Amino acid sequence: VSFENCRFSKIDSYALWLESGVEFATVKNCEFTDIGLGGIKIGKAANLAYYSRINKVSFQPLLTHNITVKDCLIYKYGRVSQSGAGILVFDVPNCKIVHNEIFDGYYTGISYGWTWGGGATQTKNTSISFNKIHDLCFKSLNDIGGIYTLGKSPNSKIVGNVIENI
C-alpha cells in the first residue's frame, strides 16, 4: 500500500496506523497537521509477545515490516493527548524513516523500538536518516527525545538527522 501526496488534518488520535501484517508500505510526501495524538503509528506494541513469553501463552502476531516514511511534514500533534509521537514505530524490521520534518509537537519526534524485557526482537535493519526534528515538548513532558529508541536494534543506523530546540 502507498500513501503519496496526502494531507491528514484534524484527527483526534494517530492520523495513520499501519498495523499488524502491513508489508512493503510507503508513506511519501504527505502532510500531517492538527493531530490529537500523533502522526504515524507503525506496527503493534511488542509487550503482547513479551506477555506471552512470561506466561507461556501461544501468541504469534502478524509481522509488520518493510515500511518507508519519506519526505513527510508532521506538525501540530499532541493536541488532545500530549504523549503522541510524530512517528511511532513498534517492533518492526526493515524500516526507512528518511528526510521528514517533524515539529510543534508535545512529545518525541520519532520513537523506534518499543521492545521490553531483553528478549528476541524484530526491531532491526532500520535507517532513521536525514530528518529535521525541532521545536518539541513545550515543557509539558520530561521523558522525551528528538529520536527515542528502546530495546535492541541490530544492523540499524541513525545518521544525518538535525535535532534542535527540544
XYZ file of N, CA, C and O in Angstrom:
664
model
N 0.852 -1.163 0.000
C 0.000 0.000 0.000
C 0.903 1.232 0.000
O 1.999 1.212 0.554
N 0.435 2.286 -0.641
C 1.210 3.509 -0.717
C 0.301 4.716 -0.485
O -0.777 4.802 -1.055
N 0.771 5.617 0.373
C 0.106 6.894 0.584
C 1.065 7.954 0.062
O 2.155 8.120 0.617
N 0.708 8.641 -1.000
C 1.577 9.659 -1.572
C 0.802 10.952 -1.786
O -0.344 10.926 -2.228
N 1.440 12.059 -1.421
C 0.862 13.391 -1.600
C -0.493 13.539 -0.920
O -1.409 14.157 -1.459
N -0.626 12.955 0.264
C -1.884 13.029 1.023
C -1.758 14.083 2.119
O -0.664 14.424 2.562
N -2.903 14.575 2.579
C -2.943 15.503 3.711
C -3.883 14.932 4.765
O -5.025 14.597 4.465
N -3.371 14.797 5.989
C -4.150 14.307 7.121
C -4.269 15.463 8.102
O -3.262 15.984 8.569
N -5.505 15.858 8.442
C -5.689 17.018 9.293
C -6.923 16.850 10.179
O -7.889 16.209 9.797
N -6.865 17.451 11.365
C -7.988 17.475 12.305
C -8.463 16.059 12.658
O -9.640 15.727 12.539
N -7.524 15.249 13.114
C -7.792 13.864 13.523
C -7.459 13.764 15.004
O -6.430 14.271 15.449
N -8.307 13.101 15.799
C -8.111 13.156 17.241
C -7.205 12.073 17.816
O -6.864 12.124 18.979
N -6.751 11.086 17.049
C -5.841 10.066 17.551
C -4.572 10.109 16.703
O -4.061 11.180 16.424
N -4.055 8.947 16.295
C -2.985 8.930 15.290
C -3.627 9.115 13.930
O -4.671 8.531 13.635
N -3.004 9.888 13.081
C -3.573 10.175 11.760
C -3.552 8.940 10.864
O -4.478 8.715 10.094
N -2.501 8.131 10.962
C -2.357 6.942 10.124
C -1.747 5.824 10.949
O -0.760 6.048 11.645
N -2.332 4.620 10.891
C -1.801 3.468 11.618
C -1.633 2.313 10.641
O -2.613 1.793 10.106
N -0.392 1.925 10.419
C -0.070 0.737 9.625
C 0.122 -0.382 10.637
O 1.191 -0.550 11.208
N -0.927 -1.144 10.876
C -0.964 -2.074 11.999
C -0.414 -3.444 11.645
O 0.410 -3.584 10.742
N -0.843 -4.480 12.310
C -0.316 -5.836 12.171
C -0.417 -6.362 10.745
O -1.467 -6.283 10.118
N 0.685 -6.893 10.248
C 0.692 -7.559 8.956
C 0.878 -6.662 7.748
O 0.894 -7.145 6.624
N 1.049 -5.373 7.930
C 1.270 -4.486 6.786
C 2.706 -4.684 6.302
O 3.651 -4.640 7.083
N 2.861 -4.902 5.000
C 4.169 -5.171 4.411
C 4.421 -4.229 3.230
O 3.513 -3.920 2.479
N 5.670 -3.796 3.099
C 6.111 -3.025 1.930
C 5.226 -1.809 1.662
O 4.834 -1.563 0.529
N 4.928 -1.068 2.702
C 4.096 0.136 2.573
C 4.982 1.378 2.509
O 6.064 1.419 3.100
N 4.484 2.390 1.806
C 5.193 3.658 1.679
C 4.262 4.807 2.037
O 3.113 4.836 1.597
N 4.777 5.735 2.836
C 4.103 6.997 3.109
C 5.078 8.067 2.630
O 6.158 8.226 3.203
N 4.724 8.756 1.557
C 5.674 9.658 0.914
C 5.035 11.003 0.588
O 3.928 11.063 0.057
N 5.762 12.040 0.934
C 5.367 13.397 0.587
C 3.966 13.754 1.108
O 3.169 14.378 0.412
N 3.685 13.338 2.334
C 2.386 13.605 2.954
C 2.531 14.669 4.048
O 3.598 14.848 4.619
N 1.430 15.338 4.335
C 1.382 16.346 5.387
C 0.422 15.868 6.478
O -0.702 15.455 6.194
N 0.892 15.946 7.733
C 0.104 15.573 8.903
C 0.073 16.786 9.818
O 1.118 17.229 10.303
N -1.117 17.330 10.078
C -1.201 18.524 10.909
C -2.489 18.552 11.732
O -3.489 17.969 11.349
N -2.418 19.249 12.852
C -3.563 19.414 13.746
C -4.106 18.057 14.176
O -5.268 17.719 13.958
N -3.211 17.274 14.814
C -3.491 15.888 15.178
C -3.629 15.782 16.699
O -2.803 16.315 17.444
N -4.632 15.049 17.148
C -4.889 14.887 18.569
C -3.822 14.111 19.311
O -3.480 14.431 20.444
N -3.250 13.064 18.688
C -2.246 12.248 19.368
C -0.917 12.311 18.621
O -0.009 13.003 19.027
N -0.766 11.586 17.510
C 0.490 11.584 16.777
C 0.271 11.439 15.288
O -0.844 11.195 14.829
N 1.360 11.539 14.530
C 1.267 11.492 13.078
C 1.053 10.095 12.521
O -0.005 9.781 12.002
N 2.079 9.239 12.639
C 2.040 7.902 12.038
C 2.426 6.873 13.090
O 3.445 7.018 13.767
N 1.627 5.825 13.212
C 1.930 4.703 14.101
C 2.140 3.472 13.231
O 1.322 3.184 12.359
N 3.247 2.748 13.468
C 3.606 1.603 12.637
C 3.787 0.381 13.519
O 4.586 0.383 14.455
N 3.042 -0.679 13.211
C 3.140 -1.925 13.964
C 2.283 -1.927 15.210
O 1.370 -1.115 15.374
N 2.608 -2.855 16.084
C 1.854 -3.054 17.320
C 2.842 -3.254 18.463
O 3.905 -3.830 18.263
N 2.485 -2.829 19.647
C 3.383 -2.929 20.798
C 3.839 -4.363 21.028
O 3.037 -5.292 20.990
N 5.133 -4.533 21.272
C 5.712 -5.866 21.476
C 5.384 -6.435 22.848
O 5.683 -7.577 23.116
N 4.782 -5.644 23.722
C 4.518 -6.142 25.065
C 3.578 -7.344 25.064
O 3.589 -8.150 25.977
N 2.766 -7.527 24.019
C 1.919 -8.729 23.939
C 2.770 -9.973 23.750
O 2.522 -11.011 24.354
N 3.810 -9.891 22.922
C 4.717 -11.019 22.734
C 5.493 -11.286 24.023
O 5.700 -12.431 24.417
N 5.921 -10.219 24.699
C 6.628 -10.357 25.967
C 5.719 -11.025 26.998
O 6.116 -11.953 27.693
N 4.471 -10.589 27.059
C 3.498 -11.188 27.974
C 3.340 -12.679 27.706
O 3.307 -13.489 28.612
N 3.282 -13.068 26.433
C 3.091 -14.481 26.099
C 4.304 -15.315 26.494
O 4.163 -16.461 26.909
N 5.535 -14.750 26.383
C 6.736 -15.488 26.806
C 6.723 -15.713 28.307
O 7.017 -16.806 28.784
N 6.409 -14.680 29.054
C 6.421 -14.763 30.512
C 5.359 -15.743 31.009
O 5.590 -16.522 31.919
N 4.191 -15.724 30.411
C 3.072 -16.550 30.863
C 2.910 -17.841 30.064
O 1.927 -18.541 30.232
N 3.863 -18.118 29.176
C 3.867 -19.342 28.370
C 2.548 -19.549 27.627
O 1.963 -20.621 27.622
N 2.080 -18.463 27.019
C 0.855 -18.468 26.233
C 1.252 -18.346 24.774
O 2.160 -17.603 24.419
N 0.584 -19.076 23.912
C 0.894 -19.003 22.494
C 0.339 -17.711 21.898
O -0.844 -17.423 22.010
N 1.221 -16.947 21.271
C 0.801 -15.703 20.637
C 1.737 -15.438 19.475
O 2.943 -15.362 19.646
N 1.224 -15.331 18.289
C 2.034 -15.066 17.104
C 1.433 -13.890 16.344
O 0.522 -14.064 15.544
N 1.936 -12.676 16.581
C 1.379 -11.520 15.874
C 1.761 -11.543 14.401
O 2.772 -12.131 14.012
N 0.962 -10.909 13.574
C 1.310 -10.733 12.170
C 2.391 -9.666 12.089
O 2.229 -8.574 12.624
N 3.485 -9.992 11.442
C 4.622 -9.095 11.403
C 4.411 -7.961 10.403
O 4.103 -8.185 9.238
N 4.580 -6.759 10.879
C 4.606 -5.572 10.023
C 6.064 -5.339 9.664
O 6.926 -5.388 10.539
N 6.366 -5.097 8.379
C 7.770 -4.919 8.003
C 7.922 -4.192 6.669
O 6.968 -4.039 5.911
N 9.136 -3.735 6.415
C 9.498 -3.035 5.189
C 8.599 -1.823 4.942
O 7.904 -1.739 3.938
N 8.648 -0.888 5.870
C 7.850 0.332 5.805
C 8.778 1.519 5.529
O 9.832 1.636 6.159
N 8.375 2.395 4.625
C 9.137 3.607 4.327
C 8.267 4.831 4.591
O 7.136 4.901 4.124
N 8.812 5.771 5.361
C 8.184 7.075 5.563
C 9.203 8.099 5.084
O 10.292 8.212 5.654
N 8.860 8.816 4.034
C 9.838 9.671 3.362
C 9.221 11.008 2.943
O 8.092 11.050 2.455
N 9.981 12.063 3.152
C 9.613 13.405 2.679
C 8.267 13.889 3.220
O 7.529 14.594 2.521
N 7.944 13.547 4.447
C 6.677 13.979 5.054
C 6.890 15.164 5.983
O 7.973 15.369 6.529
N 5.834 15.914 6.175
C 5.795 17.051 7.077
C 4.795 16.716 8.176
O 3.613 16.474 7.886
N 5.266 16.671 9.435
C 4.417 16.291 10.561
C 4.539 17.390 11.618
O 5.625 17.626 12.155
N 3.430 18.058 11.922
C 3.482 19.167 12.872
C 2.113 19.380 13.518
O 1.116 18.861 13.063
N 2.124 20.155 14.608
C 0.916 20.416 15.403
C 0.237 19.113 15.825
O -0.926 18.878 15.547
N 1.006 18.251 16.517
C 0.434 16.999 17.034
C 0.483 17.004 18.561
O 1.127 17.842 19.177
N -0.261 16.088 19.156
C -0.364 16.042 20.607
C -1.366 17.033 21.156
O -1.313 17.432 22.303
N -2.335 17.410 20.364
C -3.273 18.447 20.772
C -4.370 17.945 21.711
O -4.957 18.719 22.445
N -4.661 16.650 21.708
C -5.636 16.071 22.636
C -4.904 15.325 23.745
O -5.135 15.537 24.922
N -4.011 14.422 23.380
C -3.163 13.707 24.327
C -1.713 14.032 23.991
O -1.260 13.766 22.876
N -0.988 14.578 24.933
C 0.352 15.067 24.662
C 1.397 13.964 24.526
O 2.554 14.248 24.231
N 1.044 12.702 24.681
C 2.026 11.618 24.642
C 2.250 11.034 23.246
O 2.988 10.068 23.096
N 1.667 11.585 22.223
C 1.831 11.069 20.868
C 3.155 11.490 20.250
O 3.647 12.584 20.471
N 3.741 10.588 19.447
C 4.984 10.885 18.723
C 4.656 11.291 17.293
O 3.624 10.898 16.741
N 5.563 12.021 16.687
C 5.394 12.339 15.273
C 5.330 11.058 14.444
O 4.416 10.863 13.649
N 6.317 10.178 14.648
C 6.322 8.847 14.037
C 6.642 7.844 15.140
O 7.679 7.937 15.790
N 5.764 6.888 15.356
C 5.919 5.856 16.382
C 6.037 4.506 15.689
O 5.115 4.081 14.992
N 7.192 3.850 15.854
C 7.434 2.552 15.226
C 7.670 1.532 16.334
O 8.611 1.666 17.113
N 6.825 0.511 16.399
C 6.983 -0.533 17.417
C 8.022 -1.559 16.967
O 9.011 -1.204 16.340
N 7.832 -2.816 17.249
C 8.778 -3.899 16.961
C 8.663 -4.288 15.489
O 8.066 -5.304 15.147
N 9.238 -3.464 14.618
C 9.062 -3.591 13.167
C 10.433 -3.575 12.488
O 11.195 -2.627 12.676
N 10.770 -4.588 11.682
C 12.056 -4.586 10.988
C 11.995 -3.883 9.628
O 10.925 -3.698 9.055
N 13.176 -3.529 9.156
C 13.370 -3.051 7.785
C 12.576 -1.785 7.468
O 11.884 -1.723 6.465
N 12.703 -0.788 8.327
C 12.035 0.498 8.098
C 13.034 1.528 7.582
O 14.212 1.489 7.928
N 12.512 2.450 6.798
C 13.287 3.608 6.373
C 12.471 4.843 6.740
O 11.391 5.053 6.205
N 13.001 5.623 7.663
C 12.379 6.874 8.083
C 13.341 7.962 7.612
O 14.370 8.206 8.252
N 13.041 8.580 6.468
C 14.036 9.376 5.760
C 13.482 10.738 5.334
O 12.406 10.819 4.731
N 14.228 11.772 5.637
C 14.012 13.116 5.099
C 12.625 13.683 5.424
O 11.937 14.240 4.563
N 12.212 13.524 6.673
C 10.944 14.085 7.142
C 11.246 15.309 7.999
O 12.320 15.426 8.578
N 10.269 16.198 8.108
C 10.373 17.315 9.039
C 9.257 17.171 10.069
O 8.084 17.038 9.712
N 9.662 17.194 11.345
C 8.723 16.977 12.450
C 8.923 18.108 13.455
O 10.041 18.328 13.944
N 7.828 18.824 13.795
C 7.949 19.939 14.730
C 6.589 20.276 15.339
O 5.560 19.748 14.923
N 6.610 21.154 16.337
C 5.409 21.637 17.012
C 4.567 20.498 17.578
O 3.367 20.419 17.370
N 5.244 19.590 18.296
C 4.562 18.503 18.986
C 4.908 18.526 20.460
O 5.921 19.086 20.864
N 4.088 17.906 21.262
C 4.308 17.912 22.704
C 5.210 16.786 23.178
O 5.615 16.762 24.329
N 5.510 15.836 22.305
C 6.348 14.712 22.727
C 7.396 14.428 21.651
O 7.668 15.239 20.785
N 7.957 13.270 21.687
C 9.076 12.843 20.852
C 8.784 12.962 19.356
O 7.660 12.731 18.914
N 9.831 13.259 18.585
C 9.699 13.328 17.128
C 9.531 11.948 16.515
O 8.526 11.647 15.878
N 10.536 11.075 16.709
C 10.492 9.695 16.203
C 10.780 8.763 17.365
O 11.793 8.909 18.061
N 9.912 7.798 17.588
C 10.097 6.791 18.619
C 10.190 5.436 17.934
O 9.296 5.060 17.176
N 11.294 4.705 18.195
C 11.540 3.457 17.475
C 11.965 2.339 18.421
O 12.827 2.545 19.268
N 11.365 1.174 18.282
C 11.767 0.005 19.052
C 10.644 -0.558 19.886
O 9.919 -1.429 19.467
N 10.520 -0.036 21.063
C 9.472 -0.439 21.990
C 9.454 -1.936 22.267
O 8.413 -2.577 22.250
N 10.628 -2.502 22.471
C 10.698 -3.897 22.893
C 11.146 -3.929 24.342
O 12.074 -3.236 24.732
N 10.472 -4.721 25.131
C 10.707 -4.788 26.571
C 11.234 -6.161 26.950
O 10.983 -7.143 26.284
N 11.946 -6.224 28.064
C 12.316 -7.492 28.668
C 13.584 -8.123 28.139
O 13.970 -9.192 28.575
N 14.267 -7.522 27.203
C 15.541 -8.045 26.728
C 15.454 -9.307 25.892
O 16.463 -9.926 25.596
N 14.270 -9.721 25.506
C 14.102 -10.937 24.716
C 14.322 -10.696 23.235
O 14.852 -9.668 22.809
N 13.912 -11.650 22.449
C 14.050 -11.564 20.997
C 13.300 -10.352 20.458
O 12.284 -9.937 21.000
N 13.826 -9.791 19.386
C 13.220 -8.613 18.796
C 13.194 -8.730 17.278
O 14.064 -9.353 16.679
N 12.205 -8.128 16.667
C 12.155 -7.993 15.212
C 12.719 -6.636 14.792
O 12.919 -6.379 13.611
N 12.966 -5.776 15.763
C 13.427 -4.418 15.505
C 14.864 -4.467 15.001
O 15.794 -4.597 15.787
N 15.048 -4.385 13.690
C 16.390 -4.471 13.112
C 16.385 -3.918 11.687
O 15.330 -3.675 11.102
N 17.590 -3.712 11.159
C 17.771 -3.287 9.761
C 16.986 -2.028 9.412
O 16.358 -1.957 8.357
N 17.038 -1.043 10.267
C 16.275 0.184 10.040
C 17.209 1.371 9.882
O 18.268 1.428 10.501
N 16.792 2.312 9.058
C 17.535 3.550 8.860
C 16.641 4.730 9.217
O 15.560 4.883 8.660
N 17.116 5.525 10.167
C 16.452 6.785 10.511
C 17.457 7.867 10.127
O 18.451 8.068 10.826
N 17.231 8.495 8.977
C 18.283 9.360 8.453
C 17.747 10.638 7.800
O 16.682 10.655 7.205
N 18.534 11.701 7.999
C 18.328 12.993 7.351
C 16.953 13.603 7.621
O 16.357 14.227 6.752
N 16.468 13.399 8.841
C 15.226 14.026 9.286
C 15.557 15.329 10.002
O 16.621 15.458 10.618
N 14.647 16.282 9.944
C 14.778 17.516 10.717
C 13.690 17.504 11.783
O 12.499 17.463 11.461
N 14.119 17.512 13.037
C 13.193 17.416 14.171
C 13.466 18.609 15.074
O 14.591 18.780 15.560
N 12.456 19.426 15.304
C 12.709 20.655 16.065
C 11.454 21.162 16.764
O 10.340 20.768 16.440
N 11.676 22.008 17.742
C 10.612 22.713 18.465
C 9.553 21.766 19.021
O 8.380 21.818 18.641
N 9.993 20.901 19.945
C 9.093 19.940 20.591
C 9.059 20.153 22.094
O 9.957 20.736 22.674
N 8.044 19.659 22.732
C 7.873 19.474 24.178
C 7.139 20.604 24.883
O 6.182 20.347 25.563
N 7.560 21.827 24.773
C 6.902 22.958 25.424
C 6.802 22.795 26.940
O 5.841 23.206 27.566
N 7.788 22.097 27.531
C 7.921 21.919 28.983
C 6.741 21.179 29.606
O 6.457 21.320 30.783
N 6.048 20.353 28.837
C 4.895 19.658 29.401
C 5.202 18.215 29.786
O 4.564 17.663 30.666
N 6.173 17.573 29.132
C 6.564 16.203 29.457
C 8.070 16.171 29.667
O 8.800 16.999 29.132
N 8.568 15.183 30.426
C 10.004 15.174 30.687
C 10.733 13.950 30.134
O 11.943 13.901 30.147
N 10.056 12.951 29.657
C 10.674 11.755 29.089
C 10.578 11.878 27.571
O 9.651 11.390 26.949
N 11.541 12.547 26.959
C 11.385 12.973 25.576
C 12.725 12.911 24.855
O 13.779 12.967 25.464
N 12.657 12.788 23.560
C 13.857 12.869 22.733
C 13.472 13.260 21.322
O 12.341 13.042 20.893
N 14.402 13.842 20.597
C 14.156 14.068 19.175
C 13.921 12.730 18.493
O 12.951 12.534 17.773
N 14.849 11.791 18.756
C 14.692 10.392 18.336
C 14.858 9.548 19.592
O 15.869 9.628 20.285
N 13.866 8.751 19.901
C 13.827 7.962 21.138
C 13.826 6.493 20.726
O 12.950 6.059 19.994
N 14.828 5.743 21.176
C 14.885 4.313 20.854
C 14.745 3.509 22.133
O 15.143 3.949 23.208
N 14.191 2.310 22.009
C 14.022 1.433 23.163
C 14.204 -0.014 22.726
O 13.501 -0.484 21.825
N 15.154 -0.705 23.325
C 15.410 -2.113 23.019
C 16.523 -2.281 22.000
O 17.096 -1.328 21.490
N 16.834 -3.530 21.728
C 17.882 -3.862 20.764
C 17.394 -3.570 19.345
O 16.220 -3.727 19.043
N 18.347 -3.199 18.478
C 18.012 -2.902 17.083
C 19.223 -3.215 16.201
O 19.872 -2.316 15.678
N 19.533 -4.506 16.017
C 20.721 -4.875 15.248
C 20.678 -4.363 13.805
O 19.621 -4.290 13.193
N 21.851 -4.002 13.301
C 22.032 -3.558 11.918
C 21.205 -2.327 11.561
O 20.832 -2.147 10.411
N 20.908 -1.498 12.540
C 20.156 -0.265 12.295
C 21.099 0.923 12.394
O 22.164 0.833 13.004
N 20.687 2.035 11.781
C 21.525 3.224 11.837
C 20.667 4.476 11.985
O 19.560 4.553 11.453
N 21.219 5.427 12.703
C 20.625 6.754 12.851
C 21.704 7.718 12.381
O 22.737 7.860 13.035
N 21.470 8.361 11.222
C 22.527 9.124 10.568
C 21.997 10.441 10.002
O 20.924 10.479 9.391
N 22.744 11.510 10.191
C 22.500 12.773 9.488
C 21.253 13.529 9.862
O 20.812 14.408 9.129
N 20.666 13.234 11.004
C 19.453 13.940 11.442
C 19.848 15.262 12.103
O 20.900 15.379 12.705
N 18.992 16.260 11.966
C 19.188 17.539 12.648
C 18.093 17.639 13.700
O 16.897 17.568 13.386
N 18.521 17.787 14.957
C 17.575 17.858 16.084
C 17.917 19.108 16.872
O 19.059 19.280 17.316
N 16.912 19.982 17.073
C 17.172 21.203 17.818
C 15.922 21.712 18.519
O 14.805 21.390 18.145
N 16.164 22.484 19.558
C 15.112 23.133 20.341
C 14.099 22.133 20.905
O 12.886 22.261 20.735
N 14.635 21.147 21.604
C 13.811 20.133 22.255
C 13.755 20.476 23.737
O 14.773 20.595 24.379
